[in-house]
Coordinates of C-alpha atoms and ligand atoms in Angstrom, one line a residue:
M1 CA 197.0 -4.4 131.0
L2 CA 194.2 -6.7 132.0
L3 CA 194.2 -6.0 135.7
L4 CA 194.5 -2.4 135.3
G5 CA 191.1 -3.0 133.1
L6 CA 189.4 -5.1 135.3
L7 CA 190.5 -2.6 138.3
I8 CA 188.9 0.5 136.2
S9 CA 185.8 -1.4 135.6
G10 CA 185.4 -2.7 139.0
S11 CA 185.8 0.5 140.7
L12 CA 183.5 2.3 137.8
Y13 CA 181.0 0.0 138.6
T14 CA 181.6 0.4 142.6
A15 CA 181.1 4.0 141.6
F16 CA 177.5 3.9 139.8
A17 CA 176.2 0.8 140.7
P18 CA 175.0 1.6 144.5
A19 CA 173.6 5.1 142.9
Q20 CA 171.2 3.3 140.8
A21 CA 169.9 0.8 143.2
Q22 CA 169.6 3.9 145.8
N23 CA 167.3 5.9 142.9
Q24 CA 165.6 2.6 142.8
A25 CA 164.5 2.5 146.2
S26 CA 163.7 5.9 146.8
A27 CA 161.3 5.4 143.5
T28 CA 159.9 2.2 145.5
D29 CA 159.7 4.5 148.8
Q30 CA 157.7 7.1 147.1
I31 CA 155.1 5.0 145.4
A32 CA 154.6 3.4 148.8
E33 CA 154.4 6.8 150.5
G34 CA 151.9 7.8 147.8
K35 CA 150.0 4.5 148.6
Q36 CA 149.4 5.4 151.7
L37 CA 148.4 8.9 151.2
F38 CA 146.1 7.3 148.7
L39 CA 144.1 5.3 150.6
A40 CA 143.8 8.1 153.5
S41 CA 142.5 10.7 151.1
C42 CA 141.2 8.9 147.6
A43 CA 140.6 5.7 147.9
F44 CA 137.2 6.1 149.4
C45 CA 136.0 7.4 146.0
H46 CA 138.9 6.2 143.6
G47 CA 138.9 2.7 145.2
Q48 CA 141.2 0.8 147.2
N49 CA 143.5 0.2 143.8
G50 CA 142.7 3.2 141.9
E51 CA 140.0 1.2 140.2
G52 CA 137.2 3.9 140.5
I53 CA 134.0 3.2 141.8
P54 CA 131.3 3.2 139.6
T55 CA 128.2 3.9 141.4
V56 CA 126.1 6.7 140.7
R57 CA 124.8 8.8 143.1
D58 CA 122.8 12.0 142.4
G59 CA 123.6 11.4 138.8
Y60 CA 127.5 11.7 139.4
Q61 CA 129.6 8.9 139.3
I62 CA 131.5 8.3 143.0
G63 CA 135.1 8.3 141.2
P64 CA 136.5 7.3 138.0
S65 CA 139.2 4.7 137.4
L66 CA 142.7 6.3 137.6
V67 CA 144.7 3.5 136.1
G68 CA 146.4 5.2 132.9
V69 CA 145.6 8.7 133.8
G70 CA 149.0 9.5 134.3
A71 CA 151.0 11.4 136.8
A72 CA 150.3 14.7 134.7
A73 CA 146.9 14.4 136.1
V74 CA 147.3 13.8 139.4
D75 CA 149.9 17.0 139.7
F76 CA 147.2 19.1 138.0
Q77 CA 144.0 17.7 139.9
V78 CA 145.7 17.7 143.2
G79 CA 148.2 20.6 142.5
T80 CA 145.1 22.8 141.9
G81 CA 143.4 21.7 144.8
R82 CA 140.6 20.2 142.5
M83 CA 141.4 16.4 144.3
P84 CA 140.6 15.3 146.9
M85 CA 136.9 16.5 146.1
A86 CA 134.6 17.4 148.7
S87 CA 131.8 15.2 146.7
P88 CA 131.0 14.0 143.6
G89 CA 129.1 16.9 141.6
A90 CA 129.0 19.1 138.2
Q91 CA 132.4 20.8 138.7
A92 CA 135.4 20.1 140.9
P93 CA 136.5 23.9 141.3
R94 CA 139.9 25.0 141.9
K95 CA 141.0 25.9 145.8
P96 CA 143.9 26.3 147.9
A97 CA 146.0 22.8 147.7
S98 CA 145.8 20.3 150.7
F99 CA 148.9 18.3 149.9
N100 CA 152.5 19.6 150.0
D101 CA 154.7 19.2 146.6
D102 CA 156.6 16.3 148.0
E103 CA 152.8 14.7 148.9
V104 CA 151.7 15.6 145.3
A105 CA 154.7 14.0 143.6
A106 CA 154.2 10.6 145.6
L107 CA 150.7 10.8 144.8
A108 CA 151.4 11.0 141.1
A109 CA 154.0 8.3 141.3
Y110 CA 151.7 6.1 143.1
V111 CA 149.0 6.6 140.4
A112 CA 151.5 6.2 137.5
S113 CA 152.5 2.8 138.9
L114 CA 149.1 1.8 138.1
G115 CA 149.1 2.1 134.5
P116 CA 151.0 4.0 131.6
G117 CA 150.2 7.4 131.1
P118 CA 151.3 11.1 130.4
A119 CA 153.8 12.0 132.7
I120 CA 154.4 15.6 134.6
P121 CA 156.1 18.0 131.6
N122 CA 159.9 19.2 132.1
E123 CA 160.0 23.1 132.9
S124 CA 161.8 23.2 129.2
D125 CA 158.6 22.4 127.8
Y126 CA 156.2 25.4 129.4
S127 CA 158.8 27.6 130.5
I128 CA 158.5 30.8 128.6
E129 CA 161.1 32.7 130.4
G130 CA 164.2 31.6 128.1
L131 CA 162.4 32.9 125.0
S132 CA 164.5 35.7 123.2
E133 CA 161.8 39.3 122.6
T134 CA 161.1 38.2 119.2
E135 CA 160.8 34.6 119.9
R136 CA 158.2 35.4 122.4
E137 CA 156.4 37.9 120.2
E138 CA 156.4 35.2 117.5
A139 CA 155.0 32.2 119.9
I140 CA 152.1 35.1 121.1
T141 CA 150.6 35.5 117.4
R142 CA 151.0 31.3 116.8
G143 CA 149.6 31.0 120.6
G144 CA 146.7 33.2 119.7
Q145 CA 145.4 31.5 116.7
I146 CA 145.4 28.1 118.7
F147 CA 143.6 29.7 121.1
L148 CA 141.1 31.2 119.1
T149 CA 140.2 28.2 117.1
N150 CA 140.6 25.5 120.0
C151 CA 139.6 27.2 123.4
T152 CA 137.2 30.4 122.7
A153 CA 134.0 28.3 122.6
C154 CA 134.2 27.5 126.2
H155 CA 136.7 29.9 127.9
N156 CA 135.7 32.7 126.0
F157 CA 137.3 35.2 123.4
N158 CA 139.9 36.6 126.3
G159 CA 140.2 33.7 128.6
A160 CA 137.5 35.0 130.9
G161 CA 135.5 31.6 131.4
G162 CA 132.0 30.7 130.5
A163 CA 129.5 28.6 131.6
M164 CA 129.1 24.6 130.2
P165 CA 126.3 22.5 130.1
R166 CA 124.6 20.8 133.4
G167 CA 125.7 23.1 135.9
G168 CA 129.7 23.3 135.6
Y169 CA 132.0 26.3 134.1
A170 CA 135.1 26.5 132.2
P171 CA 137.0 28.5 134.5
T172 CA 139.0 31.7 134.1
L173 CA 142.4 31.3 132.6
H174 CA 144.0 34.4 134.1
G175 CA 146.7 33.8 136.1
V176 CA 147.3 29.7 135.7
E177 CA 150.7 28.8 135.7
G178 CA 152.1 27.8 132.9
K179 CA 152.6 24.1 133.7
Y180 CA 148.8 23.7 134.8
I181 CA 147.9 25.2 131.6
F182 CA 150.3 22.2 130.0
E183 CA 149.1 19.7 132.3
A184 CA 145.2 20.8 131.6
L185 CA 145.7 20.2 127.8
L186 CA 147.6 16.9 128.0
T187 CA 144.7 15.3 130.1
G188 CA 141.5 17.2 129.3
P189 CA 140.0 17.9 133.0
Q190 CA 136.2 17.3 133.3
N191 CA 134.0 18.5 129.8
M192 CA 137.4 19.7 128.4
P193 CA 138.6 17.6 125.2
N194 CA 142.4 16.6 125.5
F195 CA 145.0 17.9 123.4
S196 CA 147.6 15.2 123.3
N197 CA 151.2 15.7 122.2
G198 CA 150.2 14.3 119.0
N199 CA 147.4 16.7 118.5
L200 CA 148.8 20.0 119.8
A201 CA 152.8 19.6 119.8
P202 CA 154.5 20.7 123.0
D203 CA 156.0 23.7 121.2
E204 CA 152.5 24.6 120.3
K205 CA 150.8 24.3 124.1
R206 CA 154.3 26.4 125.0
D207 CA 152.9 29.2 122.4
V208 CA 149.2 28.8 124.0
I209 CA 151.0 29.7 127.2
A210 CA 152.9 32.6 125.8
Y211 CA 149.7 33.9 124.4
L212 CA 147.5 33.4 127.8
D213 CA 150.8 35.4 129.6
S214 CA 150.3 38.2 127.3
I215 CA 146.5 38.9 127.3
Q216 CA 146.5 38.5 131.1
D217 CA 148.2 42.1 131.3
T218 CA 146.7 43.7 128.1
P219 CA 145.1 46.7 128.6
E220 CA 140.9 47.0 127.9
Y221 CA 140.8 49.5 124.9
A222 CA 137.7 50.9 123.7
G223 CA 136.3 52.0 126.8
F224 CA 133.9 49.7 129.0
T225 CA 134.5 45.6 128.9
L226 CA 131.5 45.1 130.3
G227 CA 132.9 42.2 132.5
G228 CA 134.3 41.0 129.2
L229 CA 132.0 38.1 128.9
G230 CA 131.2 38.9 124.9
P231 CA 128.5 38.5 123.4
V232 CA 125.9 38.4 126.1
S233 CA 126.8 41.2 128.2
E234 CA 127.0 43.4 125.0
G235 CA 124.1 42.0 123.7
M236 CA 122.0 42.8 127.1
F237 CA 124.1 46.7 126.7
A238 CA 122.4 46.9 123.5
W239 CA 119.1 46.0 124.3
L240 CA 118.8 48.1 127.1
L241 CA 120.4 51.0 125.7
G242 CA 119.2 50.6 122.3
I243 CA 115.4 49.3 122.8
G244 CA 115.4 51.7 125.9
G245 CA 115.8 54.8 123.6
L246 CA 113.5 53.7 121.0
V247 CA 111.2 53.1 123.2
G248 CA 111.5 56.3 125.0
A249 CA 111.5 58.1 121.8
A250 CA 108.2 56.4 120.6
V251 CA 106.5 57.5 123.9
W252 CA 107.9 60.9 123.4
I253 CA 106.3 61.2 119.8
A254 CA 103.1 59.4 121.3
S255 CA 103.0 62.2 123.9
H256 CA 103.1 65.1 121.4
T257 CA 100.9 63.5 118.7
T258 CA 97.9 62.9 120.9
R259 CA 97.9 66.6 121.5
T260 CA 97.2 67.5 117.7
K261 CA 95.2 64.4 117.5
K262 CA 92.7 66.2 120.3
S263 CA 92.3 69.5 118.9
K264 CA 91.4 68.0 115.4
V265 CA 88.4 66.1 117.2
D266 CA 87.7 69.4 119.0
A267 CA 87.4 71.0 115.9
Ligands
HEC301 C1 134.2 13.0 146.8 C2 135.3 11.9 146.0 C3 136.7 12.1 145.4 C4 137.6 12.1 146.2 C5 137.8 12.1 147.6 C6 138.8 12.0 145.1 N1 138.5 12.1 144.1 FE1 139.6 12.1 142.4 N2 138.1 12.3 141.3 C7 136.4 12.4 141.6 C8 135.6 12.6 140.4 C9 134.1 12.5 140.6 C10 136.4 12.9 139.7 C11 136.0 12.7 137.9 C12 135.2 14.4 137.6 C13 135.8 15.5 137.7 O1 136.7 15.3 137.4 O2 135.1 16.3 138.4 C14 137.7 12.5 139.5 C15 138.7 13.0 138.7 C16 140.1 12.5 139.0 C17 141.1 12.9 138.4 C18 141.3 13.2 137.2 C19 141.0 11.6 136.1 C20 141.2 12.0 134.6 O3 140.4 11.3 134.1 O4 141.7 12.5 134.0 C21 142.3 12.5 139.3 C22 143.6 12.3 138.4 C23 142.1 12.5 140.6 N3 140.4 12.3 140.5 C24 142.9 11.8 141.4 C25 142.3 12.0 143.0 C26 143.1 12.1 144.3 C27 144.7 12.0 144.1 C28 142.4 11.9 145.2 C29 143.1 12.0 146.7 C30 143.9 13.5 146.8 C31 141.0 12.2 144.6 N4 141.3 12.0 143.5 C32 140.1 12.1 145.8 C33 136.3 12.3 143.0 C34 136.8 12.1 143.9
HEC302 C1 134.4 21.4 125.5 C2 134.9 23.2 126.3 C3 136.6 23.2 126.3 C4 137.6 23.4 125.4 C5 137.0 23.8 124.1 C6 138.8 24.1 126.3 N1 138.2 23.8 127.5 FE1 139.6 24.1 129.1 N2 138.9 23.8 130.5 C7 137.2 23.5 130.2 C8 136.7 22.8 131.3 C9 135.1 22.5 131.5 C10 137.2 23.1 132.7 C11 137.2 22.9 134.2 C12 137.6 21.7 134.4 C13 137.5 21.1 135.7 O1 137.7 21.8 136.7 O2 138.1 20.3 136.1 C14 138.8 23.7 132.1 C15 140.0 23.9 132.3 C16 141.0 24.3 132.1 C17 142.3 25.0 132.7 C18 142.6 24.5 134.1 C19 142.5 26.1 134.7 C20 142.5 25.9 136.2 O3 141.6 27.3 136.9 O4 143.4 25.3 136.7 C21 143.1 25.3 131.6 C22 144.5 25.7 131.7 C23 142.4 25.3 130.6 N3 141.0 24.4 130.3 C24 142.8 25.3 129.0 C25 142.4 25.4 128.1 C26 142.8 25.8 126.8 C27 144.2 26.1 126.3 C28 142.2 25.3 125.6 C29 142.4 25.6 124.2 C30 143.3 24.6 123.6 C31 140.8 24.8 126.5 N4 141.0 24.9 127.6 C32 139.8 24.1 125.6 C33 136.4 23.3 129.4 C34 137.4 23.6 127.6

């Protein structure tokens, strides 16, 4: 019995231990690879060890510290092409990504190794594919309420985006992948506040994703959308058409009353 026990525990150990060691080895390899990429593409703004470069040039810091921003921030910033930034400025615009998925993962693993921060979310956290029809409807309703109270101030009531102070802007949310919505909420890029999982639970984040997905293909009701930019373009439209019409009417009335006045003067 004893021999059998030893044999079993021994073979179990050999079956599992090397796999663990291998996993560990590949994780350190990934961090090492990420560090190489980081030194080549990111270190001149974020510092050799991601400690940041506090120097301010043209009113903008060259690069903040990345200690503790977490893998989620890197996956968002590099995955959406915002980083590497061309030069520090008012906005890091979204552009085609310059790294492939493996490289993004390596960079994320390296930055995550600098200090604890939010991890890249699992697909089950942000995917709305598995929801039934009624679950989805409910998620859209809840997500709409969260969106209207927390996001419209910057991203506009229909998610079309809008201007921000100091020359920046909040981008449109149409066509943004669920994973990046989740990560943007988790990490609060640039002037956006962050909505940690304590503030806005993962389920609520997924509700917002379901809502944004639903307004993407909503038909535009009630005539012209005027660019969907809300009060500014709608006010402009009212001004031009409304006030313009009143001015036209005033001119018309004036041109018709002068004649009667004239004839009075003549008489
Ligand atoms: C030209 C300078 C520059 C380069 C190059 C650059 N960054 Fe940045 N990075 C910035 C600045 C400035 C910010 C902060 C402002 C912003 O988000 O626009 C920033 C922000 C970030 C953030 C967000 C930090 C947070 O608090 O959430 C991450 C993550 C990041 N960079 C990663 C990278 C990685 C990875 C690379 C290399 C692939 C890189 N950056 C290359 C300048 C740079
Ligand atoms: C104070 C203004 C502000 C609020 C409030 C705000 N955001 Fe943002 N958001 C921004 C700015 C500014 C950016 C652009 C950041 C950048 O480019 O680095 C942004 C970026 C994003 C992005 C990334 C889009 C892309 O093109 O990759 C998503 C997704 C997003 N916000 C969702 C939301 C949601 C959902 C809410 C509400 C829960 C919200 N935001 C609330 C200002 C805001």
